[in-house]
PDB file of C-alpha atoms in Angstrom:
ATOM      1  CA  UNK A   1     115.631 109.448  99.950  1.00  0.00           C
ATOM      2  CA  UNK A   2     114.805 106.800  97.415  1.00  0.00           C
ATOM      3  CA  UNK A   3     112.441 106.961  94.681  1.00  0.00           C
ATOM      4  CA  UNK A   4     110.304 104.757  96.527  1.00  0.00           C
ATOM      5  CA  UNK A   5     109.649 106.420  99.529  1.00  0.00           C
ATOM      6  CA  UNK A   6     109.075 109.428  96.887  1.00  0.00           C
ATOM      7  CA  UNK A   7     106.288 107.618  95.689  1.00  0.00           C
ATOM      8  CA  UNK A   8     104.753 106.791  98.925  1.00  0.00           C
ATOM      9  CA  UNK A   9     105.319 110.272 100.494  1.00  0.00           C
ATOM     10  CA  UNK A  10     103.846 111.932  97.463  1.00  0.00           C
ATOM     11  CA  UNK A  11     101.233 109.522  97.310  1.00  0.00           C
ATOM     12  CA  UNK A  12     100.029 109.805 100.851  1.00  0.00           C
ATOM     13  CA  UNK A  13     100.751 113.767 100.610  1.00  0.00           C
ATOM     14  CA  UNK A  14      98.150 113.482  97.517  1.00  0.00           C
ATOM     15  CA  UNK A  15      95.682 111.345  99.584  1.00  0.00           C
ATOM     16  CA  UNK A  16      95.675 108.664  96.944  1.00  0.00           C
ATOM     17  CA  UNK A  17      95.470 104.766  98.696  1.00  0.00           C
ATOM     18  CA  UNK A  18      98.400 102.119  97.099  1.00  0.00           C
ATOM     19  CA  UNK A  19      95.485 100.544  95.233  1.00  0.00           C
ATOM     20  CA  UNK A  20      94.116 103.614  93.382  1.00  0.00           C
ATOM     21  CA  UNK A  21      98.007 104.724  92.124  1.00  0.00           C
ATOM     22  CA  UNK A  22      98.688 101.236  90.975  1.00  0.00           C
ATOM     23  CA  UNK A  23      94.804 101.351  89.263  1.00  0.00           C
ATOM     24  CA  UNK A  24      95.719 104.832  87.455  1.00  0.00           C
ATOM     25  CA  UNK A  25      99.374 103.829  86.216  1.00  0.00           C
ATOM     26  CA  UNK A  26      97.535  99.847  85.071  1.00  0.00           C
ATOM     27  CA  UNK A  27      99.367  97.830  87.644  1.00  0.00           C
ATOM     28  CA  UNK A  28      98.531  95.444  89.511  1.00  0.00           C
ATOM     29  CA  UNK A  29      98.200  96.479  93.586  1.00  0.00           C
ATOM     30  CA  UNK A  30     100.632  93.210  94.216  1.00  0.00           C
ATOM     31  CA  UNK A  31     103.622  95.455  91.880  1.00  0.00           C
ATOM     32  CA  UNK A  32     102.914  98.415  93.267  1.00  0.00           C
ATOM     33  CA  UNK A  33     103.368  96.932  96.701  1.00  0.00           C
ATOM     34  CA  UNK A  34     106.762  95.829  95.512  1.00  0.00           C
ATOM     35  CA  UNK A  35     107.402  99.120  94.067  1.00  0.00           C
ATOM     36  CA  UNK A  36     106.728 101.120  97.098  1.00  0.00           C
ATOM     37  CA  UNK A  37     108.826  98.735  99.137  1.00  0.00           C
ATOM     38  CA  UNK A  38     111.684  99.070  96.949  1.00  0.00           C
ATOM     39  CA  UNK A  39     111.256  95.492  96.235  1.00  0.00           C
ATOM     40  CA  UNK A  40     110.962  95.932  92.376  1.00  0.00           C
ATOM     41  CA  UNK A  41     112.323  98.435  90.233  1.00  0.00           C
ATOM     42  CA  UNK A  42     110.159 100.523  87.990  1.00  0.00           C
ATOM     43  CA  UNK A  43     109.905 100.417  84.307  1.00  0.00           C
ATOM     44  CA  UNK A  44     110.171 103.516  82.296  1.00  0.00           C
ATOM     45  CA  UNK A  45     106.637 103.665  81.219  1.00  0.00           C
ATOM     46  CA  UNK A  46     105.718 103.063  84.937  1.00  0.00           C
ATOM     47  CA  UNK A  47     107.770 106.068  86.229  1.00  0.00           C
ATOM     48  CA  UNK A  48     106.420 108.475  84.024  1.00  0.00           C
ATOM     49  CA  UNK A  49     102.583 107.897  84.469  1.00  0.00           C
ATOM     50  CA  UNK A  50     103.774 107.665  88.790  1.00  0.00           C
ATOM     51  CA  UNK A  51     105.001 111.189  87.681  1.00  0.00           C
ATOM     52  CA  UNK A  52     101.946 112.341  86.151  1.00  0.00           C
ATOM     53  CA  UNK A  53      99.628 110.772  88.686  1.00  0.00           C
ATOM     54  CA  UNK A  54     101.806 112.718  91.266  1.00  0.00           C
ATOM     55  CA  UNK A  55     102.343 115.776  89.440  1.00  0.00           C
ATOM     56  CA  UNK A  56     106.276 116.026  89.655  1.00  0.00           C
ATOM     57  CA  UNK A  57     108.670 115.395  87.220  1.00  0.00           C
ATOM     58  CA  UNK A  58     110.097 111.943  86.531  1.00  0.00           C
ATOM     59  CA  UNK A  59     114.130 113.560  87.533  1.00  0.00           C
ATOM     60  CA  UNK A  60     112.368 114.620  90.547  1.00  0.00           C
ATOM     61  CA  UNK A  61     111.296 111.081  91.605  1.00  0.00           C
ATOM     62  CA  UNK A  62     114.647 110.195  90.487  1.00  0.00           C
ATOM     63  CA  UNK A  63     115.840 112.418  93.138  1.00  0.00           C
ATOM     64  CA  UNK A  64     117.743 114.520  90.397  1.00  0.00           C
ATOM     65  CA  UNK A  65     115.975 117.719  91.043  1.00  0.00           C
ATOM     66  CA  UNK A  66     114.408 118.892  94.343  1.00  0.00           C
ATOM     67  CA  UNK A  67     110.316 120.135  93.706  1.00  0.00           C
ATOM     68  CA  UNK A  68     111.055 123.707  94.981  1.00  0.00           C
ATOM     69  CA  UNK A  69     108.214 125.569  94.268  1.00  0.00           C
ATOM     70  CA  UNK A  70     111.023 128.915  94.266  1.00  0.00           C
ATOM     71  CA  UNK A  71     112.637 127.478  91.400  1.00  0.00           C
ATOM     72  CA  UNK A  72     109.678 126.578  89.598  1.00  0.00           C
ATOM     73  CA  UNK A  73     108.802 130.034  89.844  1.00  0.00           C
ATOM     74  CA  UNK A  74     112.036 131.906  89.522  1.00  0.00           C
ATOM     75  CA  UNK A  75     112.081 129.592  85.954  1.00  0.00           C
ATOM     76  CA  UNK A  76     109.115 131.504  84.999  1.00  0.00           C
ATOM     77  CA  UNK A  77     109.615 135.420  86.186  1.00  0.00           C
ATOM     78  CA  UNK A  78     110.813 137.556  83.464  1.00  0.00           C
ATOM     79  CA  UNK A  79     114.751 137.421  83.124  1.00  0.00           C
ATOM     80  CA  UNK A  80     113.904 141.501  83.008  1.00  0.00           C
ATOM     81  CA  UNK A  81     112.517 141.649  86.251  1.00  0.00           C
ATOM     82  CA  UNK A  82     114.411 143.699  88.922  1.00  0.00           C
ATOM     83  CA  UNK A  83     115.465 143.219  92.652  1.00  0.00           C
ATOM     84  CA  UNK A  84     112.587 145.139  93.707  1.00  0.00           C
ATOM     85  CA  UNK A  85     109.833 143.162  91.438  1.00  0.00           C
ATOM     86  CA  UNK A  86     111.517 139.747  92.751  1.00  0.00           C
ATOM     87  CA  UNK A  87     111.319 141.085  96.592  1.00  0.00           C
ATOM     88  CA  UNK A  88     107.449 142.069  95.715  1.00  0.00           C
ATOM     89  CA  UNK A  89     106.755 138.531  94.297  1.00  0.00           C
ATOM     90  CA  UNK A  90     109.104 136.495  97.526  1.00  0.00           C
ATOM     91  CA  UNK A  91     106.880 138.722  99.554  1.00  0.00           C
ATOM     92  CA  UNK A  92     103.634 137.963  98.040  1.00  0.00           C
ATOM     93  CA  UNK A  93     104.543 134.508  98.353  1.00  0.00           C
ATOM     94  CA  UNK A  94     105.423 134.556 101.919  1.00  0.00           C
ATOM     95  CA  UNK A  95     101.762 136.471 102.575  1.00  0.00           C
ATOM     96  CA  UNK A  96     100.057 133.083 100.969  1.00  0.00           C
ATOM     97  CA  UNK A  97     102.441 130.999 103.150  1.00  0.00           C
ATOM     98  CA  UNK A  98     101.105 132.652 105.931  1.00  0.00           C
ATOM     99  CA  UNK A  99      97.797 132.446 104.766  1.00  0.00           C
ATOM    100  CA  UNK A 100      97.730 128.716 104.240  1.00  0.00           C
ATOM    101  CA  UNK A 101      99.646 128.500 107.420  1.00  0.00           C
ATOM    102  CA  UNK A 102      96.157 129.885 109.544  1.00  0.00           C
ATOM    103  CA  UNK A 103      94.001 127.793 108.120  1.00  0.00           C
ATOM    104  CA  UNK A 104      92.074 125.910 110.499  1.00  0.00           C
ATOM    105  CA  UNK A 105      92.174 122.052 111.214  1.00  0.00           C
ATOM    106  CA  UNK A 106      88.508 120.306 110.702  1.00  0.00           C
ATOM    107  CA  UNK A 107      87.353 116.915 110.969  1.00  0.00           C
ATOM    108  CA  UNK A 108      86.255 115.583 107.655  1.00  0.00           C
ATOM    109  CA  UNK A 109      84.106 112.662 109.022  1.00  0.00           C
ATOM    110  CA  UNK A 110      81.591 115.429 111.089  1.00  0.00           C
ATOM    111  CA  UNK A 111      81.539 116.860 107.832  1.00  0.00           C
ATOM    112  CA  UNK A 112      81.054 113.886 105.795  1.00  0.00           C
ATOM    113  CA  UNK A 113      78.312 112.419 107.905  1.00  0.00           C
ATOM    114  CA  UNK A 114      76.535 115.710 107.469  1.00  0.00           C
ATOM    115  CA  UNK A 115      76.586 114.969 104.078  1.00  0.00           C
ATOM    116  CA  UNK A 116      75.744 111.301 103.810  1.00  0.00           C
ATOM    117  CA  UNK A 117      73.362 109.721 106.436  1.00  0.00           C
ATOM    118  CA  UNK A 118      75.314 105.841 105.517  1.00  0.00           C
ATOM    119  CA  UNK A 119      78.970 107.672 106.384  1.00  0.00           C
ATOM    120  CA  UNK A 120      77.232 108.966 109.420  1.00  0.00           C
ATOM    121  CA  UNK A 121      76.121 105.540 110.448  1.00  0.00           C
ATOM    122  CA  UNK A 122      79.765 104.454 109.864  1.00  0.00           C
ATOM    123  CA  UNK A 123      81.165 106.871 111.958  1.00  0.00           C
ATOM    124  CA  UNK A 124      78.961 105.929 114.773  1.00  0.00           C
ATOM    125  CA  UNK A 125      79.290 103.100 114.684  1.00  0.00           C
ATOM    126  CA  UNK A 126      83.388 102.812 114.463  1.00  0.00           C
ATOM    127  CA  UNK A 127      84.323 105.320 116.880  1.00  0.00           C
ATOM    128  CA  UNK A 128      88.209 104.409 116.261  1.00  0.00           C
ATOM    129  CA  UNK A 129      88.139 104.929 112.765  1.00  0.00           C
ATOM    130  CA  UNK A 130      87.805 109.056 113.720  1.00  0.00           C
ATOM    131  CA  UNK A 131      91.383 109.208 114.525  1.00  0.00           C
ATOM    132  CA  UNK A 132      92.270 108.667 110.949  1.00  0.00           C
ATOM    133  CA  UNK A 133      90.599 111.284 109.409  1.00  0.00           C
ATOM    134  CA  UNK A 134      91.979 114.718 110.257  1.00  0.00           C
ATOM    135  CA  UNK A 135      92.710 116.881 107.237  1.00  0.00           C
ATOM    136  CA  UNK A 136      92.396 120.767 105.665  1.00  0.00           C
ATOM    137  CA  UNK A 137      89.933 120.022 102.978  1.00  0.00           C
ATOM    138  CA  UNK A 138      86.814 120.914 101.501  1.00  0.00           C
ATOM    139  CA  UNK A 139      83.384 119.111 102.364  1.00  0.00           C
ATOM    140  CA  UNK A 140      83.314 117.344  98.784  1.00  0.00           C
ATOM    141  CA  UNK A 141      87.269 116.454  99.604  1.00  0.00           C
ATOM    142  CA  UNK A 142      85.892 115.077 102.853  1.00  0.00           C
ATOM    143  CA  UNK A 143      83.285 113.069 101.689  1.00  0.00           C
ATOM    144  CA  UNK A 144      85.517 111.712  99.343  1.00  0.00           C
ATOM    145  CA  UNK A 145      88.549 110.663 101.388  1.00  0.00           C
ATOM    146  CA  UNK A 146      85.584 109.396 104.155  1.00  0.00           C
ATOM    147  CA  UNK A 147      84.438 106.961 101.390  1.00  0.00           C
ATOM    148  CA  UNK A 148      87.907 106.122 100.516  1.00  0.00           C
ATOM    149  CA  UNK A 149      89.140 105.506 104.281  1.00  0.00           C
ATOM    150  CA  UNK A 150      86.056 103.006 105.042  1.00  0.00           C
ATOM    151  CA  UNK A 151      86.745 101.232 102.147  1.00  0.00           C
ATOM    152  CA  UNK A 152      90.067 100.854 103.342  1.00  0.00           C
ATOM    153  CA  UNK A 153      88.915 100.024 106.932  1.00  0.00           C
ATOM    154  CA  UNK A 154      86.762  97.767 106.137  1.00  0.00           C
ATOM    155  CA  UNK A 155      88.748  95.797 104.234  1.00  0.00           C
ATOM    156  CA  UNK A 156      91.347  95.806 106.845  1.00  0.00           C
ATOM    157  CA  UNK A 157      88.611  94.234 109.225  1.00  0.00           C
ATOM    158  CA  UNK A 158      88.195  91.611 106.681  1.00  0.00           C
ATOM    159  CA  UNK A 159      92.014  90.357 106.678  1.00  0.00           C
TER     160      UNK A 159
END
């Protein structure tokens, strides 16, 4: 994978739109539109505020290290620790896995239009714009990313 699509999977994983990345790194969107198509390299400065924006390490963007969140936390259990305390942490892990793997689906624009009666409107009003909007999140999340997606929509209607 190239650092690009890095970026853009990272990005979209963080639910943070082209414009807003190239906004927090100061970029313009044009750049960052080159960046993400691998139609521009990236300066040094550039890749390490993508990095912090992202939260992942520039040599992971690099596609030097994988983000493995078992190494991240085998780098921080106690070089002490025995076979049984690392089987008791690899199985608490695995619980929360499991936990996060049962939460439920909801639809963040029923719960943003409960929250805002001008998103509700929206939503009403642009019945295909629903099938964007399917995350796990919490209500202020969903409000949020609501705001975010019409802004996006709407400018796409403009174009």
């Amino acid at each position: 994978m190239e650092i690009y699509e890095r970026i853009v999977q990272l990005r979209i994983k963080k639910a943070i739109s082209q414009k807003e990345l190239a906004k927090k790194i100061n970029i313009d969107d044009s750049t960052m539109n080159k960046i993400e198509k691998g139609n521009r390299p990236i300066r040094d400065k550039e890749l390490a505020k993508i990095a912090d924006v992202l939260e992942v390490s520039t040599d992971y963007l690099l596609g030097r290290v994988k983000n493995n969140i078992a190494d991240t936390i085998a780098a921080h259990i106690d070089s002490n620790a025995t076979e049984e305390d690392i089987k008791e942490i690899l199985a608490y892990i695995e619980e929360k896995r499991k936990e996060h793997a049962n939460e439920k689906e909801i639809n963040i624009t029923e719960i943003a239009s409960k929250e805002d009666e001008a998103l509700d409107k929206f939503v009403e009003e642009n019945e295909d714009f629903k099938a964007v909007a399917a995350r796990v999140m919490n209500d202020a999340e969903a409000v949020k990313a609501v705001k975010s997606f019409i802004e996006f929509y709407e400018q796409q209607k403009k174009d």
